PDB file of C-alpha atoms in Angstrom:
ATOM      1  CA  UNK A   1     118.344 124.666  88.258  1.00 72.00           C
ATOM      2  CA  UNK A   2     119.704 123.223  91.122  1.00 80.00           C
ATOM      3  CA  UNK A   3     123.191 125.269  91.638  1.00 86.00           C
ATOM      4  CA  UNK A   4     120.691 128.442  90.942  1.00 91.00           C
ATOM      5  CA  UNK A   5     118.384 127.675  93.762  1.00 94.00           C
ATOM      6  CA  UNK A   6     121.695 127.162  96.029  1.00 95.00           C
ATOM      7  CA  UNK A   7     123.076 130.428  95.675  1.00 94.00           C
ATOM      8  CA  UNK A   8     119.264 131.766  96.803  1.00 95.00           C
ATOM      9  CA  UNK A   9     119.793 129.940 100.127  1.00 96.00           C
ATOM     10  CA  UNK A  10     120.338 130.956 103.469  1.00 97.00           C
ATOM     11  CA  UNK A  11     123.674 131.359 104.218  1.00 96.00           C
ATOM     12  CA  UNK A  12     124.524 129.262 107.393  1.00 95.00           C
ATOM     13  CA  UNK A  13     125.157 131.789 109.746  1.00 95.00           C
ATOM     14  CA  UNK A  14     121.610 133.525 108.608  1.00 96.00           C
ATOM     15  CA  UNK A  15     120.356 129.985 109.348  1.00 97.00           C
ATOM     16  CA  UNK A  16     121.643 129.931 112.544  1.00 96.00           C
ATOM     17  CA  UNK A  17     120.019 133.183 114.049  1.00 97.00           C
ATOM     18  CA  UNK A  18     116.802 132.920 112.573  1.00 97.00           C
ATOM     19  CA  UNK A  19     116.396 129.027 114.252  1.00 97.00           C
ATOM     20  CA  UNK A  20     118.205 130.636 117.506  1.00 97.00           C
ATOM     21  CA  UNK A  21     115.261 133.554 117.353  1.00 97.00           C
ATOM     22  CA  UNK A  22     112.457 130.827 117.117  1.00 97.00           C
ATOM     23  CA  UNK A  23     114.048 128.225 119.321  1.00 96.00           C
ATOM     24  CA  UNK A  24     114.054 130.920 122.347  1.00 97.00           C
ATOM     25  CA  UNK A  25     110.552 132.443 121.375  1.00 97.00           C
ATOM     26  CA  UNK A  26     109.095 128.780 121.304  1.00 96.00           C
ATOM     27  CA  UNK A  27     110.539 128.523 124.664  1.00 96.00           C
ATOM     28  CA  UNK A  28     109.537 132.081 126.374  1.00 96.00           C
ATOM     29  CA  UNK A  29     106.112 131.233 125.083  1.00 94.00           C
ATOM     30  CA  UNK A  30     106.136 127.941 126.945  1.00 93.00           C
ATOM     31  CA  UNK A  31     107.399 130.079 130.305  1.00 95.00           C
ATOM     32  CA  UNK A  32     104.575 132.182 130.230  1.00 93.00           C
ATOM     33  CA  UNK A  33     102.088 129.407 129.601  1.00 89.00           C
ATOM     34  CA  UNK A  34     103.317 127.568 132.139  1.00 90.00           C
ATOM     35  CA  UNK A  35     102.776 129.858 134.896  1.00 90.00           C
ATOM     36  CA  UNK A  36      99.046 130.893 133.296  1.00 87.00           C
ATOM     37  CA  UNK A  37      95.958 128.502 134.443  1.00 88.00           C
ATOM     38  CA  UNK A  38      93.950 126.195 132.145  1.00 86.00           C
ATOM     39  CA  UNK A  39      90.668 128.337 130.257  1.00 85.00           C
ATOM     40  CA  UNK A  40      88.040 126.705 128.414  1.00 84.00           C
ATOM     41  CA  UNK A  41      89.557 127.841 125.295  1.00 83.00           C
ATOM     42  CA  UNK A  42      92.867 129.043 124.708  1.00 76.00           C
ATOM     43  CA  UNK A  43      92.606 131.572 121.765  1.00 81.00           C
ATOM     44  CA  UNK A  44      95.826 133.205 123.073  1.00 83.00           C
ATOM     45  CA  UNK A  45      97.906 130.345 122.550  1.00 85.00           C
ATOM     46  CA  UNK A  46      98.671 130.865 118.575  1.00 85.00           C
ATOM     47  CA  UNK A  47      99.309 134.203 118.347  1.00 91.00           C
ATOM     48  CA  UNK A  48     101.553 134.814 121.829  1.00 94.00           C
ATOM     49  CA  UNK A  49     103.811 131.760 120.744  1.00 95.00           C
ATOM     50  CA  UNK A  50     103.764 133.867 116.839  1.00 95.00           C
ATOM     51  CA  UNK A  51     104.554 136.964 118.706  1.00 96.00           C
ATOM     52  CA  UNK A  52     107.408 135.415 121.367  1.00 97.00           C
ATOM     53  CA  UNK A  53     108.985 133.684 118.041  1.00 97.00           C
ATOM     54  CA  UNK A  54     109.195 137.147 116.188  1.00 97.00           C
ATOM     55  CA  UNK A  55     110.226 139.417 119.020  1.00 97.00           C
ATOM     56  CA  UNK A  56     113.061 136.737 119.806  1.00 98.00           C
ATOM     57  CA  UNK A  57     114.000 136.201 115.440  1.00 98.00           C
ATOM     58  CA  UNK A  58     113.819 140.456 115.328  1.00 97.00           C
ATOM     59  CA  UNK A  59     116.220 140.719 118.289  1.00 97.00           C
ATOM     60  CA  UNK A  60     118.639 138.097 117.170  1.00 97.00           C
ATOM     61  CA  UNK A  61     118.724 139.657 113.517  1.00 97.00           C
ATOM     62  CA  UNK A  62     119.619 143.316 115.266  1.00 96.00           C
ATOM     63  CA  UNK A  63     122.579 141.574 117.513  1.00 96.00           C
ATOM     64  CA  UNK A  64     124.053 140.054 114.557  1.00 96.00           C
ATOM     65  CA  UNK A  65     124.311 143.301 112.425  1.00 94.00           C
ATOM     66  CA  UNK A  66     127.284 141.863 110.535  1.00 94.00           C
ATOM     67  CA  UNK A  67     125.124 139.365 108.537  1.00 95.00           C
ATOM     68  CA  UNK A  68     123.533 142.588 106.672  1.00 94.00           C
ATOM     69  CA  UNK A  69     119.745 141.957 107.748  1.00 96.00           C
ATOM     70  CA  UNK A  70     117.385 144.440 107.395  1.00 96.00           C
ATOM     71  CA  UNK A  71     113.887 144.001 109.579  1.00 96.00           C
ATOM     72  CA  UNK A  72     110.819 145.600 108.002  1.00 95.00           C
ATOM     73  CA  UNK A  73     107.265 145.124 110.192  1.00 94.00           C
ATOM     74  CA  UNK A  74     104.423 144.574 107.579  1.00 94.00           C
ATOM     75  CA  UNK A  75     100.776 143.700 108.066  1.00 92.00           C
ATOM     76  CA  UNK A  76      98.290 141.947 105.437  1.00 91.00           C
ATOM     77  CA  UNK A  77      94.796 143.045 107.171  1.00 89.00           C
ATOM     78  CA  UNK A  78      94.964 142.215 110.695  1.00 89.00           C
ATOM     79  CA  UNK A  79      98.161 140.078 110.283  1.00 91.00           C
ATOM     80  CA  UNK A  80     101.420 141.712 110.904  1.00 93.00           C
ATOM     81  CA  UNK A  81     104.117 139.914 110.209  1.00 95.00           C
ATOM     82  CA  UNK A  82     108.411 140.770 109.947  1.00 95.00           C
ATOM     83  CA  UNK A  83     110.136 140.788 106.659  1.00 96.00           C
ATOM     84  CA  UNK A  84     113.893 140.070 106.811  1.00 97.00           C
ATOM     85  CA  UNK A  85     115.565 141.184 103.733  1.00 96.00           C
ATOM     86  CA  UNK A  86     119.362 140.083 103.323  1.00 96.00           C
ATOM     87  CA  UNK A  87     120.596 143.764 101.863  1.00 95.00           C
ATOM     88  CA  UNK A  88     123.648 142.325 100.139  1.00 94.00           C
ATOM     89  CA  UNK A  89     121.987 139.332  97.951  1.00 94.00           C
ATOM     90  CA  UNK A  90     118.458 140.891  97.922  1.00 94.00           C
ATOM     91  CA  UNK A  91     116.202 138.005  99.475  1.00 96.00           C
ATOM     92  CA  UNK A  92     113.559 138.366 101.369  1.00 97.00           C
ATOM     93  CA  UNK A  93     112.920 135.978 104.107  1.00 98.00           C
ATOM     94  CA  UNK A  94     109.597 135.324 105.809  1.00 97.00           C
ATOM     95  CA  UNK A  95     109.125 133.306 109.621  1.00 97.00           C
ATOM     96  CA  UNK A  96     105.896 131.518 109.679  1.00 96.00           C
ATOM     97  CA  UNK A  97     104.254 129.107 111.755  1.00 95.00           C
ATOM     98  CA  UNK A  98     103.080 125.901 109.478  1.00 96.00           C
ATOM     99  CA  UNK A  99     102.353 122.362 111.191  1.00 94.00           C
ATOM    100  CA  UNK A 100     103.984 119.726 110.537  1.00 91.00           C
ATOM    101  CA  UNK A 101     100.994 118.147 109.250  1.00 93.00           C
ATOM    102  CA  UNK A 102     100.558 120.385 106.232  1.00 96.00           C
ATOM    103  CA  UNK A 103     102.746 120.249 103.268  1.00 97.00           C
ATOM    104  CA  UNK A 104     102.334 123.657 101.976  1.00 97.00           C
ATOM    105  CA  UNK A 105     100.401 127.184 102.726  1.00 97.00           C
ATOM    106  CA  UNK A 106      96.990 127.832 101.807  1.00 96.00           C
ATOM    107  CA  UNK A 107      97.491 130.659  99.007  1.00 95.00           C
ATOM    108  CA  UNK A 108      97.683 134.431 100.572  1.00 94.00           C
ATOM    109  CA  UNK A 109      98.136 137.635  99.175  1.00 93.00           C
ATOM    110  CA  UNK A 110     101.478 138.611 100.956  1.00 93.00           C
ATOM    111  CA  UNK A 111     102.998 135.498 100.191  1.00 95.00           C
ATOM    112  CA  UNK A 112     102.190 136.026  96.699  1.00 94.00           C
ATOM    113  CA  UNK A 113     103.970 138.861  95.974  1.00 93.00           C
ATOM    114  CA  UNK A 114     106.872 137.520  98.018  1.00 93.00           C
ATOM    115  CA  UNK A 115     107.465 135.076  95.818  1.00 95.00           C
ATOM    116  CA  UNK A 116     105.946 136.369  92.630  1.00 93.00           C
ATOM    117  CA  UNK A 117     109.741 137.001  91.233  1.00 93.00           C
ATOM    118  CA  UNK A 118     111.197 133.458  92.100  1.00 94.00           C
ATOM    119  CA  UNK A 119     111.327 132.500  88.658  1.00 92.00           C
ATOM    120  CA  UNK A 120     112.241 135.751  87.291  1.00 90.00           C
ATOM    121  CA  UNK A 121     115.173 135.853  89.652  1.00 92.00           C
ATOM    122  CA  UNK A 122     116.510 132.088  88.832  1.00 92.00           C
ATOM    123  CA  UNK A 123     116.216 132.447  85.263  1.00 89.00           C
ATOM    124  CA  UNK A 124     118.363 136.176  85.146  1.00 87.00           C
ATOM    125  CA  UNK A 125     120.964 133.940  87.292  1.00 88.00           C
ATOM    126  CA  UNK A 126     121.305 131.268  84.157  1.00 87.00           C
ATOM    127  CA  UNK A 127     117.958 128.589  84.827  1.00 84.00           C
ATOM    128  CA  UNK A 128     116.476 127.779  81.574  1.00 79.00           C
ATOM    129  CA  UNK A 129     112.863 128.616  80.777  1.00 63.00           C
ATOM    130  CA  UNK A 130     112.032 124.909  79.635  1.00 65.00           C
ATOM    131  CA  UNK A 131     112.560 124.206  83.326  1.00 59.00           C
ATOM    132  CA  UNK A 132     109.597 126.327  84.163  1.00 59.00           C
ATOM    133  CA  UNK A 133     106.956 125.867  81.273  1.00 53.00           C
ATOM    134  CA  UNK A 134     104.459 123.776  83.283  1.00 53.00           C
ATOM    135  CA  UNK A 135     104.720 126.990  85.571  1.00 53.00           C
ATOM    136  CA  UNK A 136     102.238 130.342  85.896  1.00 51.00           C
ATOM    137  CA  UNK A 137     104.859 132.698  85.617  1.00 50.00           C
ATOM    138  CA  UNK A 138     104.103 136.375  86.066  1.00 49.00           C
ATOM    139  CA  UNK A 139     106.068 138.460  83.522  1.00 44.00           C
ATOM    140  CA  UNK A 140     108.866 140.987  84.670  1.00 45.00           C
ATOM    141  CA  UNK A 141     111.325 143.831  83.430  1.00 44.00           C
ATOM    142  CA  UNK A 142     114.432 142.523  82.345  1.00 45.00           C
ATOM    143  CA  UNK A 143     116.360 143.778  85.468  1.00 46.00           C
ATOM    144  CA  UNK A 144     118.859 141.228  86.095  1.00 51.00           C
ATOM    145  CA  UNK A 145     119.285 139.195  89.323  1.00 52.00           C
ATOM    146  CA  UNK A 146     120.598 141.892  91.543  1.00 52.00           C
ATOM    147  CA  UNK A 147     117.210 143.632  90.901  1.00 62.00           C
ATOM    148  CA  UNK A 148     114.879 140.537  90.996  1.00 86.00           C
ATOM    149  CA  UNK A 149     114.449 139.599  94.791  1.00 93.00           C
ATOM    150  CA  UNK A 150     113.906 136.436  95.790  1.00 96.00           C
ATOM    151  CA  UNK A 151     111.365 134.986  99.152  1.00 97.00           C
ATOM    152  CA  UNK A 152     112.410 132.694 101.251  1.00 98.00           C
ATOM    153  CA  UNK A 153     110.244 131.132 103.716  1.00 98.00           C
ATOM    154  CA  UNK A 154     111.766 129.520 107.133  1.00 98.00           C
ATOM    155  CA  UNK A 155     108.544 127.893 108.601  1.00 97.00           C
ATOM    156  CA  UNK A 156     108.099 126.194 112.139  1.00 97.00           C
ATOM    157  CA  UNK A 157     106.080 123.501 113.676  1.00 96.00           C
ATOM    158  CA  UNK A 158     104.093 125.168 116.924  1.00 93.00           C
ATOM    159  CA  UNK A 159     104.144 121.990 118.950  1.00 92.00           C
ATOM    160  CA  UNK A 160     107.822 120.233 117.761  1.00 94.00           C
ATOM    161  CA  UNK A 161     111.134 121.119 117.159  1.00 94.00           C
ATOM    162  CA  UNK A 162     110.762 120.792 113.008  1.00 95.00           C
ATOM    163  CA  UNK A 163     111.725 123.518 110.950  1.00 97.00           C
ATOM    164  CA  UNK A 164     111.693 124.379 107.256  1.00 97.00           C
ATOM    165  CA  UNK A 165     113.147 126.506 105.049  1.00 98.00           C
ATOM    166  CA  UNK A 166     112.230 126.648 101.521  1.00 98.00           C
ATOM    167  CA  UNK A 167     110.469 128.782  98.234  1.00 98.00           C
ATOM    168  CA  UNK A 168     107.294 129.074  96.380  1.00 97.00           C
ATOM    169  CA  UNK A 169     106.615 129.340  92.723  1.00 96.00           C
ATOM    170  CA  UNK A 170     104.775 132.603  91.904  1.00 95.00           C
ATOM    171  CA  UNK A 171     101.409 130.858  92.142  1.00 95.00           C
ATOM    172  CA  UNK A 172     102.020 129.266  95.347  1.00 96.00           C
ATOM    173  CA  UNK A 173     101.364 125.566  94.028  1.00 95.00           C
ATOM    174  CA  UNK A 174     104.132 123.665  94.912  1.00 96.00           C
ATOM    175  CA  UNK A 175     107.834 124.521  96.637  1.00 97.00           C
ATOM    176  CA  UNK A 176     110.644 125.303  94.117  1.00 96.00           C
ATOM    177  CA  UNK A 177     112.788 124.254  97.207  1.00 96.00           C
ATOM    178  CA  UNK A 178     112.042 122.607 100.881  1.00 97.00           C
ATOM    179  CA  UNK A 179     114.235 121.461 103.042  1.00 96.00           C
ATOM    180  CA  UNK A 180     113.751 120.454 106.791  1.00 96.00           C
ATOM    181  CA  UNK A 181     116.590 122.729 108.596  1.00 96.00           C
ATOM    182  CA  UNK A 182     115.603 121.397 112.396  1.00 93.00           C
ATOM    183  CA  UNK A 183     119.444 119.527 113.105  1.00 88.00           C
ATOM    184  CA  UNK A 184     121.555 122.316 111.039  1.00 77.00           C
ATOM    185  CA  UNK A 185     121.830 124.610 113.682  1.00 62.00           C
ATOM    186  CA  UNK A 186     125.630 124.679 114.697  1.00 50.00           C
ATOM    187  CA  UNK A 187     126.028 122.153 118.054  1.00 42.00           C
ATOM    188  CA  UNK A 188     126.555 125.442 120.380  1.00 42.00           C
ATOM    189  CA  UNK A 189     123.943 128.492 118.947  1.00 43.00           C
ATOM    190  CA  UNK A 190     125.097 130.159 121.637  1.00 44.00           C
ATOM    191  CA  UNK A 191     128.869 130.705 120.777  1.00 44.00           C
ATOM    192  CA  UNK A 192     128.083 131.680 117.037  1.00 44.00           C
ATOM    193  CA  UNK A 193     131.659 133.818 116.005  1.00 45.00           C
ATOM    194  CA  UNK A 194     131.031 137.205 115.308  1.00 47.00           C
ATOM    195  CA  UNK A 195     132.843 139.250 113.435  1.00 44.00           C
ATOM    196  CA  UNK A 196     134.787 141.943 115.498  1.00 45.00           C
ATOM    197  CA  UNK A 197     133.312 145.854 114.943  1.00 44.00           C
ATOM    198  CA  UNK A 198     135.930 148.631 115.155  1.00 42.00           C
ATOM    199  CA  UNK A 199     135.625 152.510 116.473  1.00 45.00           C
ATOM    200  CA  UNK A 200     137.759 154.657 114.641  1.00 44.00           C
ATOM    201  CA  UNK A 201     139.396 155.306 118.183  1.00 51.00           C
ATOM    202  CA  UNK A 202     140.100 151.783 118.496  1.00 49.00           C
ATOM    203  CA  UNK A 203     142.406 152.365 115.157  1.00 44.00           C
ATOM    204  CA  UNK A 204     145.722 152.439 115.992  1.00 52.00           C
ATOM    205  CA  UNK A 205     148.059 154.850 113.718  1.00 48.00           C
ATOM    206  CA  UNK A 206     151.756 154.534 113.486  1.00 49.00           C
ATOM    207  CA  UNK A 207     153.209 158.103 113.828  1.00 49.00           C
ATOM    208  CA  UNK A 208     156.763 158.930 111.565  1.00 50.00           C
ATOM    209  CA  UNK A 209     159.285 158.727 113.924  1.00 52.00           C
ATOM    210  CA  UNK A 210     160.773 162.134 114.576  1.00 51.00           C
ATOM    211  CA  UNK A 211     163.679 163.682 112.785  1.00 51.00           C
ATOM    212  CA  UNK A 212     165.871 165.836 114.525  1.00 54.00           C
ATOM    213  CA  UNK A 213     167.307 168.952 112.685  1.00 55.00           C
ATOM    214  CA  UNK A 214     171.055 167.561 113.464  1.00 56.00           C
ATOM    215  CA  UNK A 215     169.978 164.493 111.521  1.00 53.00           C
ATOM    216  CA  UNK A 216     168.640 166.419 108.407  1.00 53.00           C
ATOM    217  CA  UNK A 217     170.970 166.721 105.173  1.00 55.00           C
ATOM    218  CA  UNK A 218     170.965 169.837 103.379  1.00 51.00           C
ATOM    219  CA  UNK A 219     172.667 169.824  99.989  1.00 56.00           C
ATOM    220  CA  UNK A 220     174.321 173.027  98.977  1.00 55.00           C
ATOM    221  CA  UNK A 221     174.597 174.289  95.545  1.00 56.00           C
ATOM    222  CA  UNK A 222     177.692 174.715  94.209  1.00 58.00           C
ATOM    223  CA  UNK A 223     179.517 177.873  94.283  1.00 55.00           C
ATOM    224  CA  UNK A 224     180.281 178.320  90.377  1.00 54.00           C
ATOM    225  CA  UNK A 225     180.797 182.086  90.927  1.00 51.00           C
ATOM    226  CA  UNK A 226     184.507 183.206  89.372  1.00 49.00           C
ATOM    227  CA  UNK A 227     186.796 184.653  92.210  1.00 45.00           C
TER     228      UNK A 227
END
């Protein structure tokens, strides 16, 4: 199952600008605190640090248009959250905030039905059922991988540097995959190559070189008229 679940990754450039987004929300969010003054209780904390991280993942998805990544703003109740969806492999890719502490999410509706088609999705790409049978899994059309999306979930420590990136099983139990990204950012996020983007104007078209009429041969037909 193991090559499956590779090819369901992030690609390392996607990597790169979703820890770049967080790693300069984390730190606008420590600006502002900074210059704020100590309350009895800091309610605000939480959710300006979740909002910095987003606004700074959103904007570093739309600069890097060339990685195909589609932002979609979503809210379960009074939680809004962004859904990045990779348009050419069809995964969807959720930023959360999960301490360190805590090995996995307490079960939620929206997290649910992003990964509800996990298993559906491996096992169109070649992963064999046996792999799964100690699994819930919840029953899909036969659409074949390029139809079955897959969630993956990059999640980040509020008070450290760590950083995960990994998948659920439909019921939310247990990872199919977690791995701690934190040190696979590229040494210099700040010089990741883009690819170049053209203007038609920018094109430039050979023209035929011009033919002057004394350089033009015309073949006459021969005169097979009698005398």
């Amino acid at each position: 199952m193991q090559s499956y679940v590779e090819d369901c990754k992030l690609l390392n450039e996607q990597r790169n600008v979703i820890l770049l987004g967080i790693k300069k929300g984390k730190e606008q969010f420590q600006s502002i605190r900074d210059l704020l003054p100590e309350f009895t209780t800091r309610t605000f904390a939480p959710r300006m640090q979740y909002d910095c991280v987003n606004t700074h993942v959103e904007n570093e998805v739309q600069r890097n248009s060339h990685l195909q990544l589609k932002i979609f703003k979503r809210r379960a109740g009074f939680h809004p959250y962004l859904v990045i969806q990779d348009m050419v492999r069809n995964i969807f890719i959720l930023v959360s905030k999960l301490p360190k502490s805590k090995y996995i999410y307490e079960p939620s509706g929206y997290r649910g039905d992003f990964a509800s088609s996990n298993i559906s999705r491996l096992m169109g790409m070649g992963a064999s059922f046996d792999q799964f049978e100690d699994t819930t899994i919840q029953s899909s059309l036969p659409l074949g991988t390029v139809y079955q999306p897959f969630g993956v979930i990059v999640s980040y420590d509020g008070d450290s540097d760590t950083v995960y990136e990994g998948a659920l099983y439909p019921d939310q139990s247990d990872w199919i995959y977690k791995d701690e990204i934190t040190d696979s950012i590229v040494s210099n996020t700040e010089e990741i190559v883009r690819l170049p983007s053209y203007q038609v104007s920018d094109i430039e078209t050979p023209l035929k070189s011009s033919v002057s009429d004394s350089d033009i041969v015309v073949k006459l037909k021969d005169d097979t008229s009698s005398s």
